[in-house]
XYZ file of C-alpha atoms in Angstrom:
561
model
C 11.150 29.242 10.040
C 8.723 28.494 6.680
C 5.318 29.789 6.986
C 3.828 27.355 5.474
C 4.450 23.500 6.767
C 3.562 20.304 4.930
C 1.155 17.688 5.912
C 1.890 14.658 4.787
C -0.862 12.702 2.785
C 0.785 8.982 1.965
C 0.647 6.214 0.090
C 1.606 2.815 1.861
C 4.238 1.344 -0.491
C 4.559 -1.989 1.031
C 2.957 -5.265 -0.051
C -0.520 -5.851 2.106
C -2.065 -10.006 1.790
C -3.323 -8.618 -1.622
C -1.672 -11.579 -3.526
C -2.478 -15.674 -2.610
C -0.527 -18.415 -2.978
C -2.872 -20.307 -4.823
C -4.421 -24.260 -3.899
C -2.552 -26.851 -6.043
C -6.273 -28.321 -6.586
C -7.471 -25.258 -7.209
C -8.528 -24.642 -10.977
C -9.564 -21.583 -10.722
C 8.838 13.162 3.644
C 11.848 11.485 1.488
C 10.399 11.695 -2.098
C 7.669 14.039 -2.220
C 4.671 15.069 -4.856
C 1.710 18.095 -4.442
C -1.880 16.696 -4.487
C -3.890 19.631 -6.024
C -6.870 20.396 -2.696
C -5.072 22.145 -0.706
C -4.505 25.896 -1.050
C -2.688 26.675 1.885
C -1.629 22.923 3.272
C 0.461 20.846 0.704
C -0.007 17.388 0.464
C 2.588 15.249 -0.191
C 3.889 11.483 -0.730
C 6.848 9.715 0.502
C 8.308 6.751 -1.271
C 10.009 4.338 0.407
C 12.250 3.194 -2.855
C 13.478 -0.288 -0.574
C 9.866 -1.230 0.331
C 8.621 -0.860 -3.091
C 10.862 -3.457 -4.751
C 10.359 -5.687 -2.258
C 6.916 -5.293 -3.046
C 7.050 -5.590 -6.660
C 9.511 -8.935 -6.241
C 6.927 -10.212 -4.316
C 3.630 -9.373 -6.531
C 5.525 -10.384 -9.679
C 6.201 -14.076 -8.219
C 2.350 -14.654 -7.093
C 0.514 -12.369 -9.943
C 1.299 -15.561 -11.782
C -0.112 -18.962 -11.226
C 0.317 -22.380 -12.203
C -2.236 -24.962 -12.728
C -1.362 -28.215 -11.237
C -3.453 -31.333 -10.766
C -3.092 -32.827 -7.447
C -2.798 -36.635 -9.449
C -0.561 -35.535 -12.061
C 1.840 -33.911 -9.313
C 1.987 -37.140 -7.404
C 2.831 -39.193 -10.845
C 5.726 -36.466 -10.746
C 6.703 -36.664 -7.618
C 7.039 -40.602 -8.118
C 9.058 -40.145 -11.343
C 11.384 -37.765 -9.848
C 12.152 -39.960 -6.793
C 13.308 -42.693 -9.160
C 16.128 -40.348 -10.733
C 17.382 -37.243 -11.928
C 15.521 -35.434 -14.956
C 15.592 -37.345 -18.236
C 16.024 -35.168 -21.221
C 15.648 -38.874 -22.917
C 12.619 -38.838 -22.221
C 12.045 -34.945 -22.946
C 13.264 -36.112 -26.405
C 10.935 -38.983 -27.164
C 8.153 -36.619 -25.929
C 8.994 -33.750 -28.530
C 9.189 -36.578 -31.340
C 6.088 -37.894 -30.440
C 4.366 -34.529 -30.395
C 4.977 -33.610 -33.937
C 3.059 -36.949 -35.206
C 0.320 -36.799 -37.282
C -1.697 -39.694 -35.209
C -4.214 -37.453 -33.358
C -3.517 -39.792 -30.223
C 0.250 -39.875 -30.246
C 0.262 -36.419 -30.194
C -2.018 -35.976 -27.609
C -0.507 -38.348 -25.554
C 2.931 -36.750 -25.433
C 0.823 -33.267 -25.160
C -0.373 -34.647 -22.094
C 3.151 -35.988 -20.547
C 4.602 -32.596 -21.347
C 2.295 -31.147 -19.503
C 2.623 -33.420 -16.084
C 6.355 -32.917 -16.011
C 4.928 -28.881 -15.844
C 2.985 -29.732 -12.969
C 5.572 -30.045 -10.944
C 5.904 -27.997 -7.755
C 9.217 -28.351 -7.770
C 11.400 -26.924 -10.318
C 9.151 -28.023 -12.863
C 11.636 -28.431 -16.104
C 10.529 -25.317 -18.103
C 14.111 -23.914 -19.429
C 14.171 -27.649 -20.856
C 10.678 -27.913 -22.533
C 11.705 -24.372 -24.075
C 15.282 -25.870 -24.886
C 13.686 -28.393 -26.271
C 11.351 -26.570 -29.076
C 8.130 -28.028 -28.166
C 7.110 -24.408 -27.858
C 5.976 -23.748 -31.540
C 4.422 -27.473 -31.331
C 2.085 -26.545 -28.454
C 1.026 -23.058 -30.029
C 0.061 -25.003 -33.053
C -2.092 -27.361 -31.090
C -4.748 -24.413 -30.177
C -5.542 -24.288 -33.559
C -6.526 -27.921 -33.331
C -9.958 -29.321 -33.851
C -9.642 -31.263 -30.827
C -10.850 -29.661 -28.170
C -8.728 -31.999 -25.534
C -5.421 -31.456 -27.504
C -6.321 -27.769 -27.425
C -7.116 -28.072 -23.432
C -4.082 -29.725 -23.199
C -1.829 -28.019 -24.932
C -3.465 -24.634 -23.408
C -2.580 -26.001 -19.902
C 1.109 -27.061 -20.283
C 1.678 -23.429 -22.127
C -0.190 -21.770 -19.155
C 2.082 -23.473 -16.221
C 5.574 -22.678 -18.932
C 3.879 -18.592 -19.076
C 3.890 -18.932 -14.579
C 7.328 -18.520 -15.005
C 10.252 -15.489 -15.139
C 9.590 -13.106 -17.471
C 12.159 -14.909 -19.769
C 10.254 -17.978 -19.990
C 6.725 -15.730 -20.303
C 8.435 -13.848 -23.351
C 9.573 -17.289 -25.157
C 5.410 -18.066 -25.244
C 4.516 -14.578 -26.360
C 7.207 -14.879 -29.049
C 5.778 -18.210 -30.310
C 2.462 -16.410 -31.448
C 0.546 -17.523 -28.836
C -1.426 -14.745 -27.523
C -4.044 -14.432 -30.361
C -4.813 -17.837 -30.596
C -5.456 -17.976 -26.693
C -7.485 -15.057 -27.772
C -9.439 -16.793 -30.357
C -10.303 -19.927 -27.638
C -11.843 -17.436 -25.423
C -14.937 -17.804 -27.409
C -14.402 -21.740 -27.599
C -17.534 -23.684 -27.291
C -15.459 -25.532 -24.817
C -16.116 -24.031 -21.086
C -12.781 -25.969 -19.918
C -10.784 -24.764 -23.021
C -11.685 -21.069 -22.425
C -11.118 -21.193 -18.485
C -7.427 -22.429 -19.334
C -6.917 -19.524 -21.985
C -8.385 -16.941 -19.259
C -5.887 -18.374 -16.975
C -2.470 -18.499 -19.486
C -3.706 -14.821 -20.540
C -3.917 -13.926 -16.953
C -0.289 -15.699 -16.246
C 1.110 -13.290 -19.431
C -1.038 -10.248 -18.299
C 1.017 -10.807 -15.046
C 4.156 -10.322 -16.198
C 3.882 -6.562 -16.804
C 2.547 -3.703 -18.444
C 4.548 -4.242 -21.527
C 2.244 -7.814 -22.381
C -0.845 -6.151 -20.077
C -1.055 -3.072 -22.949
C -0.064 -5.828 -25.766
C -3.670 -8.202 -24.426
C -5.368 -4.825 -24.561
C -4.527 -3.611 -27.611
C -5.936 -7.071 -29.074
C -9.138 -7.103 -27.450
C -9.270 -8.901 -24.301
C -11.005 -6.675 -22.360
C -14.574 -6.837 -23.999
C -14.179 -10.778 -24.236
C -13.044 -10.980 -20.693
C -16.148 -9.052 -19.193
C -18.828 -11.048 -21.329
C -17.586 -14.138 -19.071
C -19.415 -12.184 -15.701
C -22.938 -13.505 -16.304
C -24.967 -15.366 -12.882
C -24.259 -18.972 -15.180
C -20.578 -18.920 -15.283
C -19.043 -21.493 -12.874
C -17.768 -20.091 -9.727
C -13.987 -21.315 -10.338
C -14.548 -20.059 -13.581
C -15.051 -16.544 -12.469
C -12.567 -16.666 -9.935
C -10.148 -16.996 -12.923
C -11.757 -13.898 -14.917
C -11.636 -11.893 -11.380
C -7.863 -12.261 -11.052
C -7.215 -11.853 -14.271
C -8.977 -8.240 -14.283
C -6.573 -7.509 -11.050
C -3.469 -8.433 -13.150
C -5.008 -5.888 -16.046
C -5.314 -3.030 -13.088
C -1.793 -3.751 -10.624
C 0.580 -2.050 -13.328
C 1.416 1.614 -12.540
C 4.430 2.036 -14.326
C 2.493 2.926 -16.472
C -0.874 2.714 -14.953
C -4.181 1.937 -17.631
C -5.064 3.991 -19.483
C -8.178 5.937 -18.505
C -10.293 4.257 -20.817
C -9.807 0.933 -19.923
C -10.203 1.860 -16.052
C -14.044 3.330 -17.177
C -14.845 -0.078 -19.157
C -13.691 -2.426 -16.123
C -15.444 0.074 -13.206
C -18.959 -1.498 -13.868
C -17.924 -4.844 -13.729
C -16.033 -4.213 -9.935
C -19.344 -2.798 -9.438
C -21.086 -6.184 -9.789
C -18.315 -7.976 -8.469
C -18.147 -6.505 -5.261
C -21.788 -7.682 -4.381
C -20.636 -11.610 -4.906
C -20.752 -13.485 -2.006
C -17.826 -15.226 -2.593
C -14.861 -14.169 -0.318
C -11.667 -15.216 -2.978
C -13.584 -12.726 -5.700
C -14.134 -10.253 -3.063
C -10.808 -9.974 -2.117
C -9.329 -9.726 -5.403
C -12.349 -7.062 -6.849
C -11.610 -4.965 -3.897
C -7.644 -4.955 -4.983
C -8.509 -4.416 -8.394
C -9.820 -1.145 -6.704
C -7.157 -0.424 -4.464
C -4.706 -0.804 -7.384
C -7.261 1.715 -9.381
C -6.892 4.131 -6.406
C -3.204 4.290 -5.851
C -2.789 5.801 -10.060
C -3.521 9.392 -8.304
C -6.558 11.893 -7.993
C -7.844 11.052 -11.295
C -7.797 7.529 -11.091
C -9.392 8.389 -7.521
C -12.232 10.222 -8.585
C -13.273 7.982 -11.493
C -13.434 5.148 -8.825
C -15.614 7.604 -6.902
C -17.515 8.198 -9.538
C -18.750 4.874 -10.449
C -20.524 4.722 -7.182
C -18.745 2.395 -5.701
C -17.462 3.745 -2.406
C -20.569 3.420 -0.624
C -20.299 -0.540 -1.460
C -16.450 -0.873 -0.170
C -16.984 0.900 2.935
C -18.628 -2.113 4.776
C -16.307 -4.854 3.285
C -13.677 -3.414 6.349
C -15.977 -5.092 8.557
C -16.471 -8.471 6.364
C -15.344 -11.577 8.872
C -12.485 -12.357 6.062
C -9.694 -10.574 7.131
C -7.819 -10.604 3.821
C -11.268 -8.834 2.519
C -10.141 -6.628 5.468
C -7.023 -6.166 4.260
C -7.710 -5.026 0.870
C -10.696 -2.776 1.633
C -8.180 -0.965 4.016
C -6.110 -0.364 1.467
C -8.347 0.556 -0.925
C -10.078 3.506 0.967
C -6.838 4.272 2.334
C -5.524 5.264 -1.208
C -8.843 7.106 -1.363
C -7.862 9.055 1.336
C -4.933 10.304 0.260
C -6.795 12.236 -2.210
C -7.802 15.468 -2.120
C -9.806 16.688 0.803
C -13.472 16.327 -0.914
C -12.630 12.621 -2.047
C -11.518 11.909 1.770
C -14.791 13.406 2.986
C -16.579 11.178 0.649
C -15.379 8.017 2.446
C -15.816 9.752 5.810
C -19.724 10.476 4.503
C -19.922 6.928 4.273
C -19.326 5.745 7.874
C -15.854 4.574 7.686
C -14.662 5.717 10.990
C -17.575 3.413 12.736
C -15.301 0.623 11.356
C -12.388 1.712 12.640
C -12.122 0.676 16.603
C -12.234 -2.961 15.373
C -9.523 -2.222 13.005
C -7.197 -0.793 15.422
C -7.837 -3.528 17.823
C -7.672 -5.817 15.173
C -5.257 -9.094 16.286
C -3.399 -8.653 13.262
C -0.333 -6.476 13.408
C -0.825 -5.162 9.515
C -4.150 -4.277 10.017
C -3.593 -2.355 12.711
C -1.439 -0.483 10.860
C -2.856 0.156 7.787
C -5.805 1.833 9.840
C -3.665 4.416 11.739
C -2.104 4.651 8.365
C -5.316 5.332 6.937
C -6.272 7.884 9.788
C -2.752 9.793 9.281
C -4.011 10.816 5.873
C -7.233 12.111 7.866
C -5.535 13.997 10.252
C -3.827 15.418 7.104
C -7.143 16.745 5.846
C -8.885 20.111 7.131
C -10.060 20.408 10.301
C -13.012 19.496 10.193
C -12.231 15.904 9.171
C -9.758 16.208 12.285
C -12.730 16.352 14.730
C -13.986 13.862 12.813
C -11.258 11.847 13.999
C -11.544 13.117 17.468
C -15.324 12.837 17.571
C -15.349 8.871 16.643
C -13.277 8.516 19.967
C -10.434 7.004 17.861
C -7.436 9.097 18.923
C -6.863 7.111 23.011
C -7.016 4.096 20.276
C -4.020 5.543 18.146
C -1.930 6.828 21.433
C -2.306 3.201 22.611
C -1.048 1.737 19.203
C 1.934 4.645 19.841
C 2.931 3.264 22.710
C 2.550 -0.491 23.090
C 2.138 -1.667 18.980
C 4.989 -2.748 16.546
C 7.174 -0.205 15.242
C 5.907 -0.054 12.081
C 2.341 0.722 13.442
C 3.760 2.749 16.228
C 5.452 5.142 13.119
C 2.254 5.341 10.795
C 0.550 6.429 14.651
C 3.130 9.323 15.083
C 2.488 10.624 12.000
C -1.319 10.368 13.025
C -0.435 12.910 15.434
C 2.205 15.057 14.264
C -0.674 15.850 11.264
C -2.847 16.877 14.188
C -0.382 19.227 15.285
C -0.426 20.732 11.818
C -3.387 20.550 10.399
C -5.719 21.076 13.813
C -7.315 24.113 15.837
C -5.357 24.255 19.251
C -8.346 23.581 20.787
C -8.343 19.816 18.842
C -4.249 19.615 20.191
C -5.298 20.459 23.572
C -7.906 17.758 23.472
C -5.326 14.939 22.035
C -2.711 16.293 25.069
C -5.487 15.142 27.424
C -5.731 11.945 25.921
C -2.402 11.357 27.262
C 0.119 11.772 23.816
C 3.135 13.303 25.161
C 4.941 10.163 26.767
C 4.433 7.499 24.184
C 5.199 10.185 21.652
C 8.447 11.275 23.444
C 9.376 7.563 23.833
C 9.734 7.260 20.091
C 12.630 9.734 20.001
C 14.537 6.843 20.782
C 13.877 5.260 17.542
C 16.549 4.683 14.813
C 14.613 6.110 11.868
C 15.965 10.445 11.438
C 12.705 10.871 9.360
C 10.378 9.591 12.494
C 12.323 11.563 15.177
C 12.018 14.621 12.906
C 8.485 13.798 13.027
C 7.846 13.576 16.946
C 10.331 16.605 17.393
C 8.099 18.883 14.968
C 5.059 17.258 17.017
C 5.796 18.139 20.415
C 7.210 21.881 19.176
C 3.911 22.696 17.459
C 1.937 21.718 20.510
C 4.815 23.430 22.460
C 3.880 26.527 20.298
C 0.480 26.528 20.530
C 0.155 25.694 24.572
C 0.079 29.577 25.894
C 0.447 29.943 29.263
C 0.060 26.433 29.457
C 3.618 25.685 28.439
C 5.029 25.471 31.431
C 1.931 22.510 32.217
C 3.697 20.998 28.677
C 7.119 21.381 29.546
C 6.947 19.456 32.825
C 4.865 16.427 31.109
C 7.833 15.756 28.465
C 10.690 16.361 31.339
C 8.913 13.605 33.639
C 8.544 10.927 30.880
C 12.323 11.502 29.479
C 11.701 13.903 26.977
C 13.659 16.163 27.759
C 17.129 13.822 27.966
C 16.006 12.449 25.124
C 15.575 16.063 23.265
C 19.304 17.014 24.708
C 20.729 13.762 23.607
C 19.382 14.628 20.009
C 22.030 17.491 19.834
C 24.354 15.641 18.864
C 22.396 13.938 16.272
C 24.267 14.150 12.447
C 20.854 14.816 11.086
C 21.005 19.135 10.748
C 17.552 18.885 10.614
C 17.022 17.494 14.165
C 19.978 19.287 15.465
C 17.927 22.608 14.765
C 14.792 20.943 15.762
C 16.113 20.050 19.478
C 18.371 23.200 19.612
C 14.902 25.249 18.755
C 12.836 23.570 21.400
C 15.663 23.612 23.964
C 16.583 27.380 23.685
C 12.742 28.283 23.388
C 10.985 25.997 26.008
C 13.632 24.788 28.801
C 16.132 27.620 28.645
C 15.083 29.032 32.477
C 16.887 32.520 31.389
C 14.403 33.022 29.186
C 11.344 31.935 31.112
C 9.721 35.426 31.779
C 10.182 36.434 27.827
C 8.566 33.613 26.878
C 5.404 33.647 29.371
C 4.951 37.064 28.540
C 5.347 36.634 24.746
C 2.536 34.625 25.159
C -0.045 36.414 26.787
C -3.224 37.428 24.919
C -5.219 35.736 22.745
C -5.594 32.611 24.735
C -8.589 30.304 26.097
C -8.074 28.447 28.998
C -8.219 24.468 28.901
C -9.271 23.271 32.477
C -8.881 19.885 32.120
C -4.941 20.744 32.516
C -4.693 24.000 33.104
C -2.820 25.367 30.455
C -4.185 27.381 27.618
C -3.758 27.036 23.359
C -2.405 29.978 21.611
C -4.977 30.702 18.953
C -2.153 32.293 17.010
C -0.606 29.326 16.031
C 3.485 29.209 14.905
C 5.804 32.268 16.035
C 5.253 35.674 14.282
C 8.688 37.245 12.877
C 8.609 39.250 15.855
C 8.942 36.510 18.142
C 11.608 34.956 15.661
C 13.454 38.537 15.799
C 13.458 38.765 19.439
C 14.882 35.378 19.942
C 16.915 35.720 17.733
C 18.577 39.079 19.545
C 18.567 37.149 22.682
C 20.640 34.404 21.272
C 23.629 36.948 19.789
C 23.519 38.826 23.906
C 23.998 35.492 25.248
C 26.704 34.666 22.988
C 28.280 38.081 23.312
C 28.122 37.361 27.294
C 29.658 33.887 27.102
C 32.570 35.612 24.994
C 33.207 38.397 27.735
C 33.216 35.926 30.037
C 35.706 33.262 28.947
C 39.647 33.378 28.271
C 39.829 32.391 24.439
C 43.528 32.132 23.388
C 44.394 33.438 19.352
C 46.834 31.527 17.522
């Protein structure tokens, strides 16, 4: 066996409430990498490839947003009832556009832009088709600030949609000139350029690094004063998300450092939609790596994000979870930061939480605890919160009842025996067994390294251990696992099997075990303080495996052919 096992520390790849759909009145251990922290423990990240795209589907469909007037949509609505789409009438709008009466134009401006505010299938292929694209860029330039609010608006709702139809407004030239009407005179004209930059920020990093590299950043920030409108700064606060949720690649570390200080004020609002996007921004910030991680840290923030677990908005929930939970699967002196800051004290209400994904996304977040040293595994212990996780292992959702098994397979690892012996007496072993039942090879692989490293480190005591997993099904489940077409759990349960419930080998084992011991009398059964077999031990089963199969050859008829 490898001396030295992995903890996992891991990132949760799968889409939390991060991203809203928006009001229509509204106008505002598979794929692994090494954490440097650890000398002796690696720490390492699975990627769940499936979840991920899912996840990125989903963000790249509501990163976006159209803006749609509740009026204008019911003048839609009306028109559509009365017949299919009228590219007539797309036609005499177009012609009308490129007039040089100020009020023609603005009038067919205008109808262009109703037929976008459409919720459904609004016509954009057909305004592209259509060429009223380089019309509408032009109008931004105008000196009319309602043609340029206009004209702003309808190009906003065409840049909500695919990437194809975002592209076909880059190409048309109109990213600078949105950039120039960000310091419009006009509050309404530069709240719609904020929100078609945001739409095209959205897309990807491709046009997020193109906005940068022309200067929206500085003109963004200078709208976060205590005058701006509140829908207003709703608008600048998801746009600064968009500019952080790329991390393929992630910003660059620059532009992290310059929007830091304005999270920083942000997070104080008392506004719940700005909280909950700020504290994404962050959680999007902390999930680019230890770097990332530690200038996040080091802007002072942490202290501030801590308490937003316990705001009474559960999406603010939601993304503060995530956001120290990246934290945490940092290196062991960023995790003890967040533990420094009382985040455990937040955690029974999280774990009881009434929503499934929160519950989660805690014992998520405490799996990459248990991961840490062991002193931030009595942590754990200490706050009371591991009957809370064995609870969630046995009676929660599967997904929850996975991130809690890998809660206590860490302890297993990464604990003292005495901290194991503690979470046996919280009652582990039958919930944990019951998982082996589970379809997932990676999470039986889990439970089965579990229950042999507290196998391992029981003593004397493993007979006490033995009889708890054979009384709750363990044990047929173990022997049913033999015939698993996973090698890895075929060795796991062979291991555990030959070592623990082989009777013949009872007496070796007890007194293989004696010495060095402290004796837990809760249970009665003792911890070895040794920890994993020594190569002796591996020898000496090893020896008693070849007489036994030497003795089963003597004793049976085998018949050469």
């Amino acid at each position: 066996m490898p001396e030295q096992i992995l903890v996992s520390k891991r990132p949760l790849n799968d889409c939390g409430d991060r991203l809203r759909t928006m009001n229509p009145t509204d106008s505002s251990r598979l794929t692994q990498y090494k954490n440097k922290g650890k000398d002796t423990i690696l720490k390492n990240s699975r990627v769940d490839e499936a979840v991920t795209i899912r996840k990125d589907k989903r963000e790249d469909l509501l990163s976006k947003r159209r803006n749609i007037n509740a009026q204008d949509e019911n003048v839609v609505r009306t028109s559509a009832q009365s017949g299919p789409f009228d590219s007539n009438l797309l036609h005499q709008i177009v012609t009308m556009a490129r007039s040089n009466d100020l009020s023609i134009k603005l009038a067919a401006v205008q109808q262009a832009r109703k037929m976008l505010s459409s919720d459904r299938n609004p016509p954009i292929d057909d305004l592209i088709s259509s060429d009223i694209l380089p019309i509408l860029v032009n109008c931004l330039v105008s000196d009319d600030v309602n043609l340029q609010f206009e004209a702003a608006w309808a190009l906003t709702n065409i840049a909500s949609g695919t990437s194809e139809q975002t592209q076909a407004v880059v190409n048309a030239g109109a990213v600078p000139l949105f950039l120039q009407l960000l310091s419009s005179g006009n509050l309404n004209v530069c709240e719609q350029a904020v929100w078609a930059l945001g739409n095209i920020i959205g897309d990807g990093p491709h046009f997020r690094d193109y906005c940068l590299q022309l200067g929206i950043l500085p003109l963004l920030l200078n709208f976060i004063t205590p005058e701006i409108p509140l829908g207003f700064l709703r608008n600048v606060t998801w746009v600064i998300v968009n500019l952080c949720r790329s991390k393929d690649p992630p910003p660059t570390p620059e532009i992290v450092k310059t929007i830091l200080p304005a999270l920083v004020l942000l997070i104080h609002h008392d506004d719940a939609n700005i909280l909950v996007d700020t504290v994404w921004a962050l959680s999007y910030l902390t999930d680019g790596g230890n770097e990332q991680i530690q200038m996040v840290i080091d802007s002072g923030i942490v202290p501030s994000l801590v308490p937003m677990l316990g705001h009474s908005d559960a999406k603010v929930q939601t993304a503060a979870l995530r956001a120290v939970g990246n934290i945490v699967t940092g290196s062991d002196e960023q995790t003890q930061l967040v533990l420094d800051c009382g985040v455990l004290q937040e955690m029974p209400q999280l774990l009881s939480h009434q929503k499934e994904k929160i519950n989660k996304e805690a014992v998520w977040f405490l799996s990459n605890i248990t991961a840490g040293n062991q002193n931030q595994v009595q942590a754990v212990l200490d706050a009371g919160l591991m009957p809370l996780i064995i609870s969630l292992l046995g009676k929660a959702d599967f997904p929850t009842q996975k991130e809690a098994a890998w809660a206590v397979s860490n302890v297993t690892i990464s604990g003292r025996p005495d901290q194991v012996e503690q979470m046996v007496n919280c009652g582990v072993i039958p919930p944990f067994c019951a998982l082996l039942d589970c379809k997932e090879p990676q999470i039986i692989q889990v439970v089965l390294d579990g229950i042999n490293n507290i196998l391992k480190m029981a003593g004397p005591g493993v007979e006490a251990i033995c009889t708890q997993i054979e009384e709750c099904g363990g044990l047929d489940k173990i022997e049913q696992l033999q015939n698993h077409d996973n090698e890895e759990i075929y060795k796991l349960t062979y291991e555990i099997i030959d070592t623990y419930f082989n009777s013949n080998s009872d007496e070796e084992i007890t007194a293989g075990q004696e010495g060095g011991v402290e004796t837990a009398s809760t249970i009665g059964f003792s911890f070895r303080k040794d920890g994993p077999l020594t190569p002796d031990d591996v020898r000496r089963h090893c020896e008693e495996a070849m007489q036994l199969f030497v003795e089963l050859f003597r004793n049976r008829d085998f018949q050469i052919f």
